């Protein structure tokens, strides 16, 4: 199996020393970051740095502050003040002809190479060389890095006079030759021709063209090329709408006929699939590109219009592509060798959208890193001035929270853009960390082509409209340098127009295809297909369940667990031996373990999921003396599948997006995200709205993601009680009428009341031959409630998940009153019924799955019922499942369903204990009033 990280020569590996507490969890999925270290200064160099301290201060000032004077703005609108720190006289350096030994001060040799002899330079040579490097059309920010090795690496790469490669593969990029210059020209000319063609043929189209930012295309072309040459086989690409159509129909080889067909109102997907599709600025392509014999597949992901929301999804998909290698590759291999994440951003959204910070925060975490991302900020200069858009000097400053280097580059100079991209990829591939390219360009039009930006930016757009385009400027430069002739330049544009005209003529007869079930998704069927298995067998053999249960609490010899966990181990083993009293955590472990034994991987992430928010899971154990970690299901079960416990950062939006991205990549992975409390999912509402609930109908994307949202009123107040079932149910496309055919809903919403039901729900996610998102209103108080336990036999065949659980004491058609309920309130109602002696008069029926609404199962239970039927819930009337259940249940009952519960409220639950207890008593006792 190929290694995830190609180790450069004989470098010394060691764990980086950082100013933070070291991460002790080295369970499955963990990989140490590469620990490459450049040699320290030699004694001679150290002495020279002391002797020539003024020169050292000047050189470091250029490295630190050169970006402030660099010519990086194509419109020259950035405020560039005189930078006193760049004046050598400030450091007492007056005589420009004086000679200095620059050894240990300048780095003019290859990376890691130390000169044997003193290097003598005049001050004039030093000043000219460093200003050409740091005060040009590329500006570098890397001196903020706390890593001396990274700072030295950049100094070597940038200041070296030779472009030859070093032993570790690092090199100073060479100037482009004639062939490459012609390629840059062709890409730019085609890009401009495409935008002009769309403007001519579809003048009223909001196409979010690339005029002014055309250098983005050769930037990506260079990145794809150097990545392919370095052995990267797959690039996962996330980007917003700006320039997307140019990229799709150019580098990514999408048929322009398909685009024109879509623009004219046609489907981008086969109409018979019944999907709704999406706008043109969210279209995708996944071609395999070839660069000098090296192939790389580029997968552009579909994205919503919510800016930056796709970034964590791309990160999760990138890591999932390497999941199998985490199981099979040597421990000294690193992520990122074969797969790379590339994220494009807008300047305003990169600064303004919080998901950017959350996603950057995941980049170096052991269970989330994918080996480093290359970020390209297409800095177009938003309609709002920077002074109103951000509080930092650059939009890229947010990247400094993870000490990411930043390369600012003037988009008017495509060759400099290519150089910046080359350097950025070398850094990423060398250190497996994120790096940012701030590509400063402009947009010739406003927010879209129908906008008038001069309303608010008159001076900027007066300048833009008086200047030649980027492709034209580059073309004139090449003609002047005799690289191309005017005829050759015109021929490129003419050929592109002919191609686009031909494709436009094909648009009306274009028939879209649906390449949605390929690669790892072969064998998965479309959910609406007749072969879709909605209720496959989910039970497991008793011997298998016993094996899993025992393995889940197997403590390695010499491993010192917390004394209180001895009871956890004992209780689980006793319940397995009795075959009864299985709690939720045990059923969950058995679901995970049984899937792992069948070759599936399981990944659960969230804040402290290894232990569980309520100290219920304990799927990972921590040695009390060494803080080393063991995951018993991985070490004691002997399965092919693995369990990854990803204790996450304190993030909802990015982490859920990340897990959703993993679900796109691996259908034989069970990905779960657990909120600390159900209410906290609202921090990730964008992912739920624009990906989880709608991706299938927009993009034909299936997902088996599971959201575990602890739910239930227990006196914990407004933000610790509700998973907002009403919101989840409102997002579903569940039918209001009973259907004669199976309904393909967009996602499932369940509120199970027993561990066995939870067990079968989880296994159903993988055992089905299609994938659907699953929202689980998971328990809090029921986690250890004896009445809410299950027997081992309920996990065996022929048991499966039941969408409705009838009352075990009395049939609904014999009861004086029938209560319908979901979730934990069932146990409170049963207790009250027993206290009142109404066991033979009131039937309590549990609705375990709310979407798809169980019309058929509920009809079987309620058929022939003539007594009153009440829906009882503890959530306020305007919340919970009432508004979803009421109209649907009425279709079965042929009469209105009566409501009993809290009244309307602005919060899910009160924060005053006295008021909560009063309301809860009213709900529970009032359900039986009148009997």
Coordinates of C-alpha atoms in Angstrom, one line a residue, residues 316-733:
X316 CA -14.0 16.0 5.4
X317 CA -14.3 14.4 2.0
X318 CA -10.5 14.8 1.5
X319 CA -9.8 13.0 4.7
X320 CA -12.3 10.3 4.0
X321 CA -10.5 9.6 0.7
X322 CA -7.5 8.5 2.8
X323 CA -9.5 6.6 5.4
X324 CA -8.5 3.1 4.2
X325 CA -4.8 4.1 4.2
X326 CA -5.1 5.1 7.8
X327 CA -5.8 1.4 8.5
X328 CA -3.1 -0.1 6.3
X329 CA -0.2 2.3 6.0
X330 CA 2.9 2.4 8.3
X331 CA 2.7 4.6 11.3
X332 CA 5.4 7.0 10.1
X333 CA 3.3 7.8 7.0
X334 CA 1.4 11.1 6.9
X335 CA -1.8 12.3 5.4
X336 CA -1.8 14.3 2.2
X337 CA 0.5 12.3 -0.1
X338 CA -2.1 11.3 -2.6
X339 CA -5.0 13.6 -1.9
X340 CA -5.1 17.3 -1.4
X341 CA -7.8 19.8 -0.5
X342 CA -7.9 23.1 -2.4
X343 CA -10.3 25.8 -1.2
X344 CA -11.1 29.0 -3.1
X345 CA -12.5 31.9 -1.2
X346 CA -13.8 35.5 -1.7
X347 CA -11.9 38.1 0.2
X348 CA -15.0 39.5 2.1
X349 CA -16.3 36.1 3.0
X350 CA -12.9 34.8 4.1
X351 CA -12.9 37.5 6.7
X352 CA -16.6 37.7 7.5
X353 CA -17.8 34.1 7.7
X354 CA -17.2 32.4 11.0
X355 CA -17.1 28.9 9.3
X356 CA -13.7 30.0 7.9
X357 CA -12.2 30.3 11.4
X358 CA -13.9 27.1 12.5
X359 CA -12.5 25.2 9.5
X360 CA -9.0 26.6 9.9
X361 CA -9.2 25.4 13.5
X362 CA -9.7 21.8 12.3
X363 CA -6.8 21.9 9.9
X364 CA -4.1 20.6 12.3
X365 CA -6.2 18.5 14.6
X366 CA -5.1 14.9 14.6
X367 CA -8.6 13.4 13.8
X368 CA -9.5 16.1 11.3
X369 CA -6.4 17.0 9.3
X370 CA -6.2 15.9 5.7
X371 CA -2.5 16.8 5.2
X372 CA -2.8 20.5 4.5
X373 CA -5.0 22.7 2.3
X374 CA -4.0 25.3 -0.3
X375 CA -6.3 28.3 0.1
X376 CA -6.6 30.8 -2.8
X377 CA -8.4 34.0 -1.9
X378 CA -9.7 35.6 -5.1
X379 CA -9.5 39.1 -3.7
X380 CA -11.8 41.1 -5.9
X381 CA -12.2 44.1 -3.7
X382 CA -15.8 43.9 -2.4
X383 CA -18.3 46.6 -3.1
X384 CA -18.1 47.6 0.5
X385 CA -14.7 49.2 1.2
X386 CA -12.2 47.2 3.2
X387 CA -12.5 49.7 6.1
X388 CA -16.1 48.6 6.5
X389 CA -15.5 44.9 5.7
X390 CA -12.8 43.9 8.1
X391 CA -10.8 45.0 11.1
X392 CA -7.5 43.7 9.8
X393 CA -5.0 44.9 7.3
X394 CA -5.5 42.0 4.9
X395 CA -8.4 39.7 4.4
X396 CA -6.0 36.8 4.9
X397 CA -5.1 37.7 8.4
X398 CA -7.6 35.2 9.8
X399 CA -5.1 32.5 8.7
X400 CA -2.6 33.7 11.2
X401 CA -4.6 32.1 14.0
X402 CA -3.0 28.8 12.8
X403 CA 0.2 30.5 11.8
X404 CA -0.4 29.9 8.1
X405 CA 2.0 31.6 5.7
X406 CA 0.4 34.1 3.3
X407 CA 1.6 34.9 -0.2
X408 CA 0.0 38.1 -1.6
X409 CA 0.3 38.3 -5.4
X410 CA -0.7 40.9 -8.0
X411 CA -3.2 39.2 -10.4
X412 CA -2.2 41.5 -13.3
X413 CA 1.0 39.4 -13.6
X414 CA 0.1 35.7 -14.3
X415 CA 3.7 34.5 -14.2
X416 CA 4.1 35.8 -10.7
X417 CA 0.9 34.2 -9.8
X418 CA 2.2 30.9 -11.0
X419 CA 5.4 31.3 -9.0
X420 CA 3.4 32.0 -5.9
X421 CA 1.3 28.9 -6.4
X422 CA 4.4 26.8 -7.0
X423 CA 5.9 28.0 -3.7
X424 CA 2.6 27.5 -1.8
X425 CA 2.3 23.9 -3.0
X426 CA 5.9 23.1 -2.0
X427 CA 5.2 24.4 1.5
X428 CA 2.0 22.4 1.8
X429 CA 3.6 19.2 0.5
X430 CA 6.7 19.6 2.7
X431 CA 5.0 20.5 6.0
X432 CA 1.5 19.2 5.5
X433 CA 0.0 22.4 6.7
X434 CA -2.4 25.0 5.3
X435 CA -1.1 28.0 3.3
X436 CA -2.9 31.0 1.8
X437 CA -2.5 32.7 -1.5
X438 CA -4.1 36.1 -1.5
X439 CA -4.7 36.7 -5.2
X440 CA -5.3 40.4 -5.6
X441 CA -7.5 41.1 -8.7
X442 CA -10.6 43.1 -9.4
X443 CA -14.0 42.6 -11.0
X444 CA -14.9 44.5 -14.1
X445 CA -18.6 44.3 -13.3
X446 CA -20.4 44.6 -9.9
X447 CA -21.7 41.8 -7.7
X448 CA -23.1 40.4 -10.9
X449 CA -23.2 41.6 -14.5
X450 CA -26.6 43.4 -14.0
X451 CA -25.2 45.4 -11.1
X452 CA -23.9 49.0 -11.2
X453 CA -20.9 49.1 -8.8
X454 CA -20.2 52.8 -9.4
X455 CA -23.1 53.6 -7.2
X456 CA -20.9 53.1 -4.2
X457 CA -17.3 52.8 -5.7
X458 CA -17.1 55.5 -8.4
X459 CA -13.3 56.1 -8.2
X460 CA -12.5 52.4 -8.3
X461 CA -14.7 51.7 -11.3
X462 CA -13.5 54.8 -13.2
X463 CA -10.1 53.2 -12.9
X464 CA -11.3 49.7 -13.9
X465 CA -13.2 50.9 -16.9
X466 CA -10.3 52.8 -18.3
X467 CA -7.8 49.9 -18.2
X468 CA -7.1 47.0 -20.5
X469 CA -8.0 43.5 -19.4
X470 CA -5.6 41.1 -17.8
X471 CA -5.5 38.8 -20.8
X472 CA -5.0 41.7 -23.2
X473 CA -2.1 43.1 -21.1
X474 CA -0.4 39.7 -21.0
X475 CA -1.0 39.1 -24.7
X476 CA 0.6 42.5 -25.6
X477 CA 3.6 41.7 -23.4
X478 CA 4.1 38.3 -25.1
X479 CA 3.8 39.9 -28.6
X480 CA 6.3 42.6 -27.6
X481 CA 8.7 39.9 -26.4
X482 CA 8.2 37.9 -29.6
X483 CA 6.8 34.9 -27.8
X484 CA 3.6 34.9 -29.9
X485 CA 2.5 36.8 -33.0
X486 CA -0.7 38.9 -33.2
X487 CA -2.1 36.3 -35.6
X488 CA -1.4 33.5 -33.2
X489 CA -3.1 35.4 -30.4
X490 CA -6.1 36.0 -32.5
X491 CA -6.3 32.4 -33.6
X492 CA -6.6 31.3 -29.9
X493 CA -9.7 33.5 -29.5
X494 CA -11.2 32.6 -32.8
X495 CA -10.9 28.9 -32.0
X496 CA -12.6 29.3 -28.7
X497 CA -15.5 31.3 -30.3
X498 CA -16.0 28.5 -32.9
X499 CA -16.0 25.9 -30.1
X500 CA -18.6 27.8 -28.1
X501 CA -20.8 28.5 -31.1
X502 CA -20.7 24.7 -31.9
X503 CA -21.6 23.9 -28.3
X504 CA -24.4 26.4 -28.3
X505 CA -25.9 24.8 -31.3
X506 CA -26.0 21.5 -29.4
X507 CA -27.7 22.9 -26.3
X508 CA -31.3 22.2 -27.4
X509 CA -30.6 18.5 -28.0
X510 CA -28.4 18.0 -25.1
X511 CA -29.5 15.1 -22.8
X512 CA -28.1 15.2 -19.3
X513 CA -26.6 12.1 -17.6
X514 CA -26.4 11.2 -13.9
X515 CA -22.9 9.9 -12.9
X516 CA -23.9 9.6 -9.3
X517 CA -23.3 6.0 -8.4
X518 CA -19.7 5.3 -9.5
X519 CA -16.5 4.4 -7.8
X520 CA -17.1 3.6 -4.2
X521 CA -20.8 4.1 -4.7
X522 CA -21.2 1.2 -7.1
X523 CA -23.8 -1.2 -5.6
X524 CA -25.7 1.7 -3.9
X525 CA -29.0 2.3 -5.6
X526 CA -31.1 5.4 -6.0
X527 CA -33.5 5.7 -3.1
X528 CA -36.6 6.0 -5.3
X529 CA -35.6 2.9 -7.3
X530 CA -37.8 -0.2 -7.0
X531 CA -34.8 -2.2 -5.8
X532 CA -34.3 0.1 -2.8
X533 CA -34.5 -1.9 0.5
X534 CA -36.1 0.2 3.1
X535 CA -36.3 -2.3 5.9
X536 CA -33.5 -4.8 5.6
X537 CA -32.7 -7.3 8.4
X538 CA -30.7 -5.6 11.1
X539 CA -30.5 -8.2 13.8
X540 CA -27.3 -9.9 14.8
X541 CA -26.4 -13.3 16.2
X542 CA -26.4 -13.6 19.9
X543 CA -22.8 -15.0 20.0
X544 CA -21.7 -12.0 18.0
X545 CA -23.4 -9.6 20.3
X546 CA -21.9 -11.2 23.4
X547 CA -18.4 -11.0 21.8
X548 CA -18.8 -7.3 21.0
X549 CA -20.2 -6.5 24.4
X550 CA -17.2 -8.1 26.1
X551 CA -14.7 -6.6 23.8
X552 CA -16.2 -3.1 24.3
X553 CA -15.0 -3.1 27.9
X554 CA -11.8 -5.2 27.6
X555 CA -9.1 -3.4 29.5
X556 CA -5.5 -4.1 28.4
X557 CA -3.2 -5.7 30.9
X558 CA -1.4 -3.0 32.9
X559 CA -3.8 -0.3 31.8
X560 CA -5.0 1.8 34.8
X561 CA -8.6 2.9 34.2
X562 CA -10.4 5.4 36.5
X563 CA -11.8 3.6 39.6
X564 CA -15.4 4.7 38.8
X565 CA -15.2 3.0 35.5
X566 CA -14.9 -0.4 37.1
X567 CA -18.6 -0.2 37.8
X568 CA -19.2 0.7 34.1
X569 CA -17.3 -2.5 33.0
X570 CA -19.0 -4.7 35.6
X571 CA -22.5 -3.5 34.8
X572 CA -22.0 -4.1 31.1
X573 CA -20.7 -7.6 31.5
X574 CA -23.5 -8.5 33.9
X575 CA -26.2 -7.2 31.6
X576 CA -24.7 -9.3 28.7
X577 CA -24.5 -12.4 31.0
X578 CA -28.2 -11.9 32.0
X579 CA -29.3 -11.0 28.5
X580 CA -31.3 -8.2 29.9
X581 CA -30.9 -4.6 31.2
X582 CA -28.8 -3.4 28.2
X583 CA -28.5 0.4 28.4
X584 CA -28.1 2.8 25.4
X585 CA -24.3 2.9 25.4
X586 CA -24.2 -0.9 25.4
X587 CA -26.6 -1.1 22.4
X588 CA -24.6 1.5 20.6
X589 CA -21.4 -0.3 21.2
X590 CA -23.0 -3.5 19.8
X591 CA -24.3 -1.6 16.7
X592 CA -20.8 -0.2 16.1
X593 CA -19.0 -3.5 16.7
X594 CA -21.4 -5.5 14.5
X595 CA -20.9 -3.2 11.6
X596 CA -17.1 -3.2 12.1
X597 CA -17.2 -7.0 12.0
X598 CA -19.0 -6.8 8.7
X599 CA -16.1 -4.6 7.3
X600 CA -17.6 -1.2 7.8
X601 CA -15.9 1.7 9.5
X602 CA -17.5 3.9 12.1
X603 CA -16.6 7.5 12.9
X604 CA -18.3 9.6 15.6
X605 CA -17.3 13.1 16.3
X606 CA -18.3 15.9 18.6
X607 CA -17.2 17.5 21.8
X608 CA -15.9 14.8 24.1
X609 CA -17.7 12.0 22.3
X610 CA -15.2 9.4 23.5
X611 CA -16.5 9.7 27.0
X612 CA -19.9 11.1 26.0
X613 CA -21.4 14.3 27.3
X614 CA -23.3 12.5 30.0
X615 CA -20.4 10.1 30.8
X616 CA -22.3 7.3 29.3
X617 CA -20.3 6.1 26.3
X618 CA -16.7 5.4 27.5
X619 CA -15.8 4.1 24.1
X620 CA -12.3 5.2 24.8
X621 CA -10.4 4.6 28.0
X622 CA -7.6 6.8 29.4
X623 CA -4.8 5.5 31.5
X624 CA -4.9 7.4 34.8
X625 CA -1.1 7.5 35.0
X626 CA 0.1 8.0 31.5
X627 CA -3.0 9.5 29.8
X628 CA -2.5 7.1 26.9
X629 CA -5.7 6.1 25.2
X630 CA -7.2 2.8 24.1
X631 CA -10.4 2.2 22.1
X632 CA -11.4 -1.4 23.2
X633 CA -13.5 -2.1 20.1
X634 CA -10.4 -1.5 18.0
X635 CA -8.0 -3.4 20.2
X636 CA -10.1 -6.4 21.4
X637 CA -12.6 -7.1 18.7
X638 CA -10.3 -8.1 15.9
X639 CA -12.6 -6.6 13.2
X640 CA -11.6 -5.3 9.7
X641 CA -13.7 -2.2 10.3
X642 CA -12.3 0.5 12.7
X643 CA -13.9 2.9 15.1
X644 CA -12.6 6.5 15.0
X645 CA -13.5 8.6 18.0
X646 CA -12.9 12.2 17.0
X647 CA -13.1 14.4 20.0
X648 CA -13.6 17.7 18.2
X649 CA -13.0 21.3 18.7
X650 CA -15.7 23.5 20.2
X651 CA -17.4 23.9 16.8
X652 CA -20.7 22.9 15.4
X653 CA -20.8 24.3 11.9
X654 CA -17.4 23.2 10.6
X655 CA -17.4 19.9 12.4
X656 CA -20.8 18.9 11.1
X657 CA -19.8 20.0 7.7
X658 CA -16.6 17.9 7.9
X659 CA -18.6 14.8 8.9
X660 CA -21.0 15.4 6.2
X661 CA -18.1 15.6 3.7
X662 CA -16.9 12.2 4.9
X663 CA -20.4 10.7 4.2
X664 CA -20.1 11.8 0.6
X665 CA -17.0 9.8 0.1
X666 CA -17.6 6.5 1.8
X667 CA -20.9 4.7 1.7
X668 CA -19.5 1.9 3.9
X669 CA -18.7 4.4 6.6
X670 CA -21.2 5.2 9.4
X671 CA -20.5 8.8 10.2
X672 CA -22.1 10.3 13.3
X673 CA -22.0 13.8 14.8
X674 CA -23.2 14.2 18.3
X675 CA -24.2 17.6 19.7
X676 CA -23.4 18.1 23.4
X677 CA -27.1 19.1 23.7
X678 CA -29.6 18.9 20.9
X679 CA -30.1 22.7 21.0
X680 CA -26.5 23.3 19.9
X681 CA -27.1 22.0 16.4
X682 CA -28.4 25.5 15.6
X683 CA -24.8 26.6 15.3
X684 CA -24.7 24.3 12.3
X685 CA -28.1 25.1 10.8
X686 CA -26.5 26.2 7.5
X687 CA -25.1 22.7 6.9
X688 CA -28.5 21.1 7.8
X689 CA -30.4 23.5 5.6
X690 CA -28.2 23.6 2.5
X691 CA -26.5 20.2 2.5
X692 CA -28.1 17.5 4.7
X693 CA -31.8 18.2 3.9
X694 CA -31.4 19.2 0.3
X695 CA -28.3 17.7 -1.3
X696 CA -30.2 14.7 -2.7
X697 CA -32.8 16.7 -4.6
X698 CA -30.3 19.4 -5.7
X699 CA -27.3 17.4 -6.6
X700 CA -28.2 13.7 -6.4
X701 CA -25.9 13.3 -3.5
X702 CA -26.7 10.6 -1.0
X703 CA -25.5 10.7 2.6
X704 CA -25.7 8.3 5.5
X705 CA -24.8 11.0 8.1
X706 CA -26.4 10.5 11.6
X707 CA -27.1 13.5 13.9
X708 CA -27.4 12.5 17.5
X709 CA -29.2 15.4 19.2
X710 CA -29.8 14.9 23.0
X711 CA -33.4 16.0 23.5
X712 CA -35.8 16.1 26.4
X713 CA -37.1 18.6 29.0
X714 CA -35.6 17.9 32.4
X715 CA -35.3 21.3 34.0
X716 CA -32.1 22.3 32.3
X717 CA -33.5 25.5 30.8
X718 CA -33.9 27.0 27.3
X719 CA -30.6 25.9 25.6
X720 CA -30.2 22.4 27.1
X721 CA -33.6 20.8 26.3
X722 CA -34.6 20.7 22.7
X723 CA -33.2 19.4 19.4
X724 CA -35.8 21.6 17.8
X725 CA -37.7 18.7 16.3
X726 CA -40.1 21.2 14.7
X727 CA -37.3 22.6 12.6
X728 CA -36.0 19.2 11.5
X729 CA -39.5 18.0 10.5
X730 CA -40.3 21.2 8.7
X731 CA -37.2 20.6 6.5
X732 CA -38.4 17.2 5.4
X733 CA -40.5 16.7 2.3

